[in-house]
Short mmCIF file of C-alpha atoms in Angstrom, two decimals:
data_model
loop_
_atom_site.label_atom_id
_atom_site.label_comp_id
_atom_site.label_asym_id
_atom_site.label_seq_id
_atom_site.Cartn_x
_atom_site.Cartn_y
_atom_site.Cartn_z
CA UNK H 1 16.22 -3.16 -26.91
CA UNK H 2 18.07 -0.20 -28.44
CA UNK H 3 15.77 2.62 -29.92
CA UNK H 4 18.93 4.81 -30.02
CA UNK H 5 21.93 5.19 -29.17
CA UNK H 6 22.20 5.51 -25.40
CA UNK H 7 18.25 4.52 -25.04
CA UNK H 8 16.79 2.10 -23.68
CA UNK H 9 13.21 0.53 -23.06
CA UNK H 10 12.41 -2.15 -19.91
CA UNK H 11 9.27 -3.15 -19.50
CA UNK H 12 7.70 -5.90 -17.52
CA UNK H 13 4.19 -7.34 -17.09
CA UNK H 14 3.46 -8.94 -13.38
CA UNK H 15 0.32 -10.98 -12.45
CA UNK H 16 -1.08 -11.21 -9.12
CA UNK H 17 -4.15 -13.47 -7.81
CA UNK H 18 -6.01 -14.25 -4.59
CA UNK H 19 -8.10 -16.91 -3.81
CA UNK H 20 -10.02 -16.28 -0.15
CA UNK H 21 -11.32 -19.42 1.41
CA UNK H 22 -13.89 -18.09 4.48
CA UNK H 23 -13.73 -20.68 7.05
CA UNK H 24 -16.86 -19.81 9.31
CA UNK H 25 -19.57 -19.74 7.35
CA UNK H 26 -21.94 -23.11 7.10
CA UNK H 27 -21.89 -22.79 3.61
CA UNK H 28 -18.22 -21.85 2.62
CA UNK H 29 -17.43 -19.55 0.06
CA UNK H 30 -14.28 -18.54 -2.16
CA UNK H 31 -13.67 -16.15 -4.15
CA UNK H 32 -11.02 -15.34 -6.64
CA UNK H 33 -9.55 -11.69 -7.62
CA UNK H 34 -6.73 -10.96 -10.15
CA UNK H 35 -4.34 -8.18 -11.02
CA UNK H 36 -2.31 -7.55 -14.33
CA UNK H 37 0.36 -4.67 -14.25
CA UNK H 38 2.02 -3.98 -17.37
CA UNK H 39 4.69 -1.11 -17.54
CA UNK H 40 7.69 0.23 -18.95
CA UNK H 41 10.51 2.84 -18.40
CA UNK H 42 12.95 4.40 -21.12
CA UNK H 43 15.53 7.19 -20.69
CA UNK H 44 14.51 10.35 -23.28
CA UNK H 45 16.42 12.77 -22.83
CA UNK H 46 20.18 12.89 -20.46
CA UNK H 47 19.08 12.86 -16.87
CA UNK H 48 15.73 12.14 -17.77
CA UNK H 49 13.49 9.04 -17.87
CA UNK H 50 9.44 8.60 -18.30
CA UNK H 51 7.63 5.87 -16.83
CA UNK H 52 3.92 4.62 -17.31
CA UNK H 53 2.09 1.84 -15.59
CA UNK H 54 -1.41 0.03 -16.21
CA UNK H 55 -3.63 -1.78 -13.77
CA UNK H 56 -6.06 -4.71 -15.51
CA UNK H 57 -8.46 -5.79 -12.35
CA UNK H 58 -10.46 -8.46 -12.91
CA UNK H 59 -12.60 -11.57 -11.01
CA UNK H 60 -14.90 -11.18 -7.57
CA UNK H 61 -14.56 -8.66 -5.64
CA UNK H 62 -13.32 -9.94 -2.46
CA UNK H 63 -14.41 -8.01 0.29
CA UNK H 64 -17.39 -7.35 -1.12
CA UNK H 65 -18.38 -11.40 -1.49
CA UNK H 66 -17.27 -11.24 2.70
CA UNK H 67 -19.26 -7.96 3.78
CA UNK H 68 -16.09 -6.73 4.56
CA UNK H 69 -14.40 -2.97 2.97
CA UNK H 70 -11.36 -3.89 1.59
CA UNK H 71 -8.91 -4.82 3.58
CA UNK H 72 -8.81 -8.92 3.62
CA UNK H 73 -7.16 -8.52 0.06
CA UNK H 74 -4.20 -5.52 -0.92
CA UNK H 75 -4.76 -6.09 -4.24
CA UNK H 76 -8.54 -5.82 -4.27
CA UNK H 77 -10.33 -3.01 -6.23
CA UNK H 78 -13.25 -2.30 -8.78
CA UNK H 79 -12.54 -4.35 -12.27
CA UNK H 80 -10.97 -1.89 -14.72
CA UNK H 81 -8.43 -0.94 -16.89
CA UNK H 82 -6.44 1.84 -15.07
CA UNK H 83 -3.44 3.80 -15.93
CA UNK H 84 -2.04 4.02 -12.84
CA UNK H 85 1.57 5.67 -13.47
CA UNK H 86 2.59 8.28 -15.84
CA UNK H 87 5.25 10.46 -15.05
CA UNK H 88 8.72 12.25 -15.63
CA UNK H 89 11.74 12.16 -13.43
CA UNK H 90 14.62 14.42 -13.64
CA UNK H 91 18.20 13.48 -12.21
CA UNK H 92 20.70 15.98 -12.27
CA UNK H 93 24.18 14.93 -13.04
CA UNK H 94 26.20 13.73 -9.92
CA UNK H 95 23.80 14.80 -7.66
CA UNK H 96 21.75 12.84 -4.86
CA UNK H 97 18.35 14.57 -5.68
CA UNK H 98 15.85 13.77 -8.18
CA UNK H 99 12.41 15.33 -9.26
CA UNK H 100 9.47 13.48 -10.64
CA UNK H 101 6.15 15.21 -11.84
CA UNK H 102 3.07 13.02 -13.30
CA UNK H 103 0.53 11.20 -12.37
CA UNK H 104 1.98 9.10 -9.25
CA UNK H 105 0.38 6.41 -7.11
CA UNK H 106 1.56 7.81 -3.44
CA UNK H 107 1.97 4.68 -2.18
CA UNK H 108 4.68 3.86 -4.55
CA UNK H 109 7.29 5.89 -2.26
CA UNK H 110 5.33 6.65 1.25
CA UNK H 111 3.92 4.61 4.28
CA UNK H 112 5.25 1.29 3.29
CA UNK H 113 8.61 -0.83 3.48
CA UNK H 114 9.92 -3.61 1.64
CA UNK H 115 8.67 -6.59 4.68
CA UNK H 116 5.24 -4.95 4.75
CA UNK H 117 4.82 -6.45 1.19
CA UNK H 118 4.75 -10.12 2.54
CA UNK H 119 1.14 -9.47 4.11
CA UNK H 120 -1.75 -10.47 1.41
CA UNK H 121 -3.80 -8.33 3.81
CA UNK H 122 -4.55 -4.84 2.77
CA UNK H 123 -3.88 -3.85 6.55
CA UNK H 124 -0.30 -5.02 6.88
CA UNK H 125 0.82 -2.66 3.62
CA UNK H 126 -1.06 0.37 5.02
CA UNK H 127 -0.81 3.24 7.60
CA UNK H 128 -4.42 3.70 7.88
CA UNK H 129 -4.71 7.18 9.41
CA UNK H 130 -5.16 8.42 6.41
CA UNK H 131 -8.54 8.14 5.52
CA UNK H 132 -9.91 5.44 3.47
CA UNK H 133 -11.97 7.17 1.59
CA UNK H 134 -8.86 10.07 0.42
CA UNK H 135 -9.89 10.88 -3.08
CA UNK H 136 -5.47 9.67 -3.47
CA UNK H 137 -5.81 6.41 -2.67
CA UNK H 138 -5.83 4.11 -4.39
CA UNK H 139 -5.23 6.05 -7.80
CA UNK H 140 -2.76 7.91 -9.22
CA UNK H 141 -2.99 11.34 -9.14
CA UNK H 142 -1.43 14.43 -10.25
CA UNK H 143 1.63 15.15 -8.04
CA UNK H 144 5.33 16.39 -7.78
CA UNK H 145 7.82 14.82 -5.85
CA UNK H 146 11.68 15.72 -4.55
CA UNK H 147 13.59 13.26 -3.38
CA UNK H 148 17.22 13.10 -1.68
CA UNK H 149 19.21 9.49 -1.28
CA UNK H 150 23.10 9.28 -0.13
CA UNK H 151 24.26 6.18 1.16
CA UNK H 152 21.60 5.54 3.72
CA UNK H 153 19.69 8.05 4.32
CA UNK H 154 16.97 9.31 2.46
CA UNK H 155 14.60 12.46 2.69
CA UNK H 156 11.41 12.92 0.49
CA UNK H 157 8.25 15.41 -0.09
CA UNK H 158 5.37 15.60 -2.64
CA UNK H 159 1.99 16.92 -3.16
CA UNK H 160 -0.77 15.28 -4.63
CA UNK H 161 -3.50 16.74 -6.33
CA UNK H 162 -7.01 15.22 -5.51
CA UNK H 163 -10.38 15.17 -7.44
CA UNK H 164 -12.91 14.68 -4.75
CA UNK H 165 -14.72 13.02 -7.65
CA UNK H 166 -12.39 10.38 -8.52
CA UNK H 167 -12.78 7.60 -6.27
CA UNK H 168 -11.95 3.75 -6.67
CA UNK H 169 -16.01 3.08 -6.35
CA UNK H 170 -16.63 5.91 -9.48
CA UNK H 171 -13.82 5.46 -11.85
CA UNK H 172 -14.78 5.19 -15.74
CA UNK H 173 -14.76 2.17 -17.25
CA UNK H 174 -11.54 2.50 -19.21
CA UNK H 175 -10.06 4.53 -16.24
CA UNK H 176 -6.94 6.18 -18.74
CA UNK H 177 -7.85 9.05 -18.44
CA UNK H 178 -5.46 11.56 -16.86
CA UNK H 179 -7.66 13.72 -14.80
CA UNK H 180 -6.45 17.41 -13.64
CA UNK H 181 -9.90 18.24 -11.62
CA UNK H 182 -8.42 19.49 -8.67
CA UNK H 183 -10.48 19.64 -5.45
CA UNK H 184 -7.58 19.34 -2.87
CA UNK H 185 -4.04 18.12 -2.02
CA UNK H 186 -2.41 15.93 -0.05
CA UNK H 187 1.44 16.67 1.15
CA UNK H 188 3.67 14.39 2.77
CA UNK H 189 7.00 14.51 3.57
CA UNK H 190 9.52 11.35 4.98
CA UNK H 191 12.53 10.58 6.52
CA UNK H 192 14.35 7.60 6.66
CA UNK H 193 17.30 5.81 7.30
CA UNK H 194 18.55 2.67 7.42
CA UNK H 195 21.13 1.85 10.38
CA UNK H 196 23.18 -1.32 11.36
CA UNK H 197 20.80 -2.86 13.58
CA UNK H 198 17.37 -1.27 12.67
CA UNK H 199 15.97 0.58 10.04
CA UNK H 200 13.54 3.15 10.59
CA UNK H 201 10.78 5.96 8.91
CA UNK H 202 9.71 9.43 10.32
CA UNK H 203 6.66 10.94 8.16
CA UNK H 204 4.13 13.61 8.36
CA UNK H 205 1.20 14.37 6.26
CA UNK H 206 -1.77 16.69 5.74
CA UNK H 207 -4.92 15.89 3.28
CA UNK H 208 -7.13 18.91 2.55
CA UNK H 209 -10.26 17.04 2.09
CA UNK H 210 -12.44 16.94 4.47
CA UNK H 211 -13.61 14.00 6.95
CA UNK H 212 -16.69 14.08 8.72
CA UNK H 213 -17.64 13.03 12.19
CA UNK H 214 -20.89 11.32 11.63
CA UNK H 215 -22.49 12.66 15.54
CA UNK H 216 -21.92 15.98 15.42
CA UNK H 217 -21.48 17.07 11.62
CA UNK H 218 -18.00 18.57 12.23
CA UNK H 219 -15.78 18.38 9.61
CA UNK H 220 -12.31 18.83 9.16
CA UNK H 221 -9.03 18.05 7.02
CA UNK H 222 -6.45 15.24 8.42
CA UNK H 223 -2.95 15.80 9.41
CA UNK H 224 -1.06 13.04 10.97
CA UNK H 225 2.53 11.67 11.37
CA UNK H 226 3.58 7.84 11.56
CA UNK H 227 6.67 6.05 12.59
CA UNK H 228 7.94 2.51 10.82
CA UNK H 229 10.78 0.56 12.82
CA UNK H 230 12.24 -2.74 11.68
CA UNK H 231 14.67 -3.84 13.97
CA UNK H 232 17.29 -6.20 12.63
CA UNK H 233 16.95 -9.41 14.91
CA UNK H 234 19.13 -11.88 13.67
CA UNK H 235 20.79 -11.95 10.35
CA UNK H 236 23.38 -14.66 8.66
CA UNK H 237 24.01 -15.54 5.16
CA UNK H 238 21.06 -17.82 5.43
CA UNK H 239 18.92 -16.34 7.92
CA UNK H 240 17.59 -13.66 8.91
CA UNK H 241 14.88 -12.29 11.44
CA UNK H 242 12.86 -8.91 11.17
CA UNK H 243 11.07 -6.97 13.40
CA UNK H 244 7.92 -4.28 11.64
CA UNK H 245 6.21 -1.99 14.34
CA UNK H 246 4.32 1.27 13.06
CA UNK H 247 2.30 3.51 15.00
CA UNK H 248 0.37 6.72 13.17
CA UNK H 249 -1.48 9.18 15.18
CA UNK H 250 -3.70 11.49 13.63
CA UNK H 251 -3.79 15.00 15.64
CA UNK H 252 -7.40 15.96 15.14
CA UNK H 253 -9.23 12.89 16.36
CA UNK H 254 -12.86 14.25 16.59
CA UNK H 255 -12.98 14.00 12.79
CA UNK H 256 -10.74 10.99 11.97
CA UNK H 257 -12.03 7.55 10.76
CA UNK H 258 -8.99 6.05 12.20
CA UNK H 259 -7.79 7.62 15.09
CA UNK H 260 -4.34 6.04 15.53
CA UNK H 261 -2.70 2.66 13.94
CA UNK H 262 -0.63 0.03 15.08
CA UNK H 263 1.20 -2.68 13.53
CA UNK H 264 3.43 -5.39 15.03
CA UNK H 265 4.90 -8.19 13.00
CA UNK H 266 8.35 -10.93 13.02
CA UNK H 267 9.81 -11.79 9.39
CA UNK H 268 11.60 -14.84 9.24
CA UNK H 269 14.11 -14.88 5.91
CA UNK H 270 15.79 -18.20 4.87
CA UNK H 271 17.05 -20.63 1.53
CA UNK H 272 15.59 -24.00 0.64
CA UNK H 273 17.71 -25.18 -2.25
CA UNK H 274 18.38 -21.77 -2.81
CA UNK H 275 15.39 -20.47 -3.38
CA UNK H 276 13.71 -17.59 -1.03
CA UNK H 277 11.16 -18.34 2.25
CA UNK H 278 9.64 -15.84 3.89
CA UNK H 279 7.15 -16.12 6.68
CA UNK H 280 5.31 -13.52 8.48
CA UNK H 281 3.01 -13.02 11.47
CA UNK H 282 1.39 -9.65 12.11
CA UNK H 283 -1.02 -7.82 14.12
CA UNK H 284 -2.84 -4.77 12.92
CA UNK H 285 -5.49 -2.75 14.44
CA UNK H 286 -6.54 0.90 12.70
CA UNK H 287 -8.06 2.19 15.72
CA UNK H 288 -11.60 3.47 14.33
CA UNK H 289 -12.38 7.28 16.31
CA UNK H 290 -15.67 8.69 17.81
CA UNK H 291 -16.15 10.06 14.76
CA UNK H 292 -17.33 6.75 13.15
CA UNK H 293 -21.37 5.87 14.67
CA UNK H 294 -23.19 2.73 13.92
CA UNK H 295 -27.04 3.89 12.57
CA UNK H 296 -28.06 4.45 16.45
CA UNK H 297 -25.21 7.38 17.16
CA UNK H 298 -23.50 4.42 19.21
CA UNK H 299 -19.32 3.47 19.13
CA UNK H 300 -19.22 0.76 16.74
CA UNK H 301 -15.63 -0.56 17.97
CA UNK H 302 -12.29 -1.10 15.96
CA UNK H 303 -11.79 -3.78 13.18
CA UNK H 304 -8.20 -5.22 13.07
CA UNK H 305 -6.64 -8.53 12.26
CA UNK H 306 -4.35 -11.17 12.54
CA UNK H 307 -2.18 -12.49 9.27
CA UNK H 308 -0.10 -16.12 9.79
CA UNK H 309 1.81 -15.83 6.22
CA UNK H 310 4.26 -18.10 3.89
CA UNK H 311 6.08 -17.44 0.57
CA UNK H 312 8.13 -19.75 -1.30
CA UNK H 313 9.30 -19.30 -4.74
CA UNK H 314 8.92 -21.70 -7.05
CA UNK H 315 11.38 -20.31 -9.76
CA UNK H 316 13.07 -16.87 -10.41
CA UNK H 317 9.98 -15.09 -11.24
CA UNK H 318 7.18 -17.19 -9.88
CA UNK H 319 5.90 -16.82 -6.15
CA UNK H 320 3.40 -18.63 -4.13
CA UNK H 321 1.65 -17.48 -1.37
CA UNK H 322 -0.74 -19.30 1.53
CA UNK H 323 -2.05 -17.06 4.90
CA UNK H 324 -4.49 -17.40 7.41
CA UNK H 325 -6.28 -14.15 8.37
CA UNK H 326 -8.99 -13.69 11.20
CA UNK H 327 -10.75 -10.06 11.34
CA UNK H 328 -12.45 -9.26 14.14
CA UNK H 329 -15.12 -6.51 14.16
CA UNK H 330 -14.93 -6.58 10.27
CA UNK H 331 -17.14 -3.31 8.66
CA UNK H 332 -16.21 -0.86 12.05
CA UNK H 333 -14.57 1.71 9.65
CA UNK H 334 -17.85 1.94 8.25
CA UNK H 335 -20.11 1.80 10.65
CA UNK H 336 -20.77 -1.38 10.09
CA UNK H 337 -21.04 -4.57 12.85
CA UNK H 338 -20.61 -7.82 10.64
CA UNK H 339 -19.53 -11.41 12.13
CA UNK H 340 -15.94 -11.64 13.02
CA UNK H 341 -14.49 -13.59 9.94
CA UNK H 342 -11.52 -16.03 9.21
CA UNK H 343 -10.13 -16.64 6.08
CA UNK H 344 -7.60 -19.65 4.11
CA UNK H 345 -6.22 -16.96 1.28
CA UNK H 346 -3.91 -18.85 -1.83
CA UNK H 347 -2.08 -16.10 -3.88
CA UNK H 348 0.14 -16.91 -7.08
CA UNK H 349 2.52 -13.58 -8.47
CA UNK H 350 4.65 -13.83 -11.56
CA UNK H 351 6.38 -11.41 -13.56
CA UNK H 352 7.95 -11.13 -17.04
#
């Protein structure tokens, strides 16, 4: 709809849920999480638009109901009402840059790719060297980002500001508040660029708050870098094949809940009566570091999992979704030794 002349208003509401079936337990157990995102976008002013986002989180909290942290479920998270995005981005006229300041969700534009999507698990979306508990993830936050695209290639840096207060675990209620307690940042910067046969990301970033190594008491910030490939296969008009391998390697290890992360995963792309497959099998394993002691001082090991995954969609907006997942070593990142766990998951997306 026209407001006035030359502006316009999309929005769009999307709904997202998860069913997890665990499969070795005597007594099994489900459990059932859901995710409304409503947003819109307008242009106000020439060469610039505002966009806001809201996050609606209800049901069970899935990793909880499992012993597990999070990561059996990407969309999992405490049951609020969040505004999640709220910012302004300036294009200049016939140029390839663009600058955005607001309160911006960092994993809108770094670490992931447009395969890593297909995984329900929160592991296969994720580079996990930066640390879980990052005061940036998984809410929006105060930032500023550049970013260059021509053709190709494209080149992008941001800092966000961090409230070491602010977690998913102690948000308010309502959560729409727009916070500007600062206690830290976290800068990032990425390269990529997208080639015949492969497609590939370069990124570094640092996080000023501090992790602690749970032995010894050291503490220290985390800087890292991380590397995305997706080779291109095999590719027709009907097919296609897709290759995801990430590696991240934090450079101060004695402090790091994850260490270093690796991912390795096929995408398989195809048309049933027109309408899209994808299927997916990955392998991820955060690496958990010395600095991460099970209540005796002892190495507690590294949790990382396995994700068989199909998506067929049912009409132009409406997706479904069935994976297996098995996690072994599930609760290492937290110092934590539960049962190894596997898991049926059912997820449903649609969008208006």
């Amino acid at each position: 709809p026209c407001l006035m002349k030359g502006q316009v208003v999309e929005s769009y509401l999307n709904y997202t849920t998860d069913t997890h079936f665990q499969l070795n337990r005597e007594a099994r157990t489900s459990t059932t999480k859901g995710l409304f995102e409503l947003g819109f976008s307008t242009n106000i002013l020439p060469h610039v638009s505002f966009n806001a986002n809201a996050f609606i989180i209800h049901g069970q909290s899935i990793s909880k109901s499992f012993g597990d942290a999070f990561f059996v479920s990407s969309i999992d998270g405490r049951n609020t009402a969040r505004l999640q995005n709220f910012w302004l981005e300036y294009v200049p006229n016939k140029s390839f840059w663009s600058f955005r300041i607001g309160k911006q969700a960092f994993d809108d534009e770094f670490l992931v790719t447009p395969n890593s999507d297909l995984f329900i698990s929160g592991a296969g979306a994720f580079v996990f060297t930066l640390p879980v508990s990052s005061p940036q993830w998984p809410i929006a936050t105060p930032a500023f980002l550049a970013s260059f695209h021509k053709e190709k290639t494209t080149f992008k840096a941001a800092v966000y500001l961090s409230d070491e207060h602010l977690t998913d675990e102690s948000i308010n209620t309502s959560g729409l508040d727009f916070s500007l307690k600062t206690a830290g940042a976290l800068a990032i910067t990425e390269y990529s660029q997208s080639l015949d046969l492969i497609d590939f990301r370069i990124g570094l970033f640092h996080d000023s708050n501090k992790t602690r190594n749970l032995k010894t008491g050291q503490e220290s910030n985390t800087s890292a870098f991380y590397i995305i490939a997706e080779p291109k296969l095999f590719e027709n008009k009907e097919h296609s094949i897709t290759g995801h391998l990430a590696y991240s390697r934090v450079f101060n290890t004695s402090t790091a809940t994850i260490d270093y992360d690796i991912r390795v995963a096929a995408l398989y792309n195809t048309l049933v009566n027109n309408k899209k497959v994808r299927v997916g099998a990955g392998f991820f394993f955060p690496h958990v570091g010395e600095a991460v002691t099970d209540q005796y001082g002892s190495a507690i090991g590294s949790e990382h999992f396995t994700e068989l995954t199909l998506e067929f969609q049912a009409t132009q907006r409406l997706f479904f979704r069935t994976a297996f997942q098995h996690v072994l070593n599930p609760g290492a990142p937290f110092g934590v030794s539960l049962p190894n766990g596997s898991f049926l998951v059912g997820r449903v997306a649609f969008s208006l």
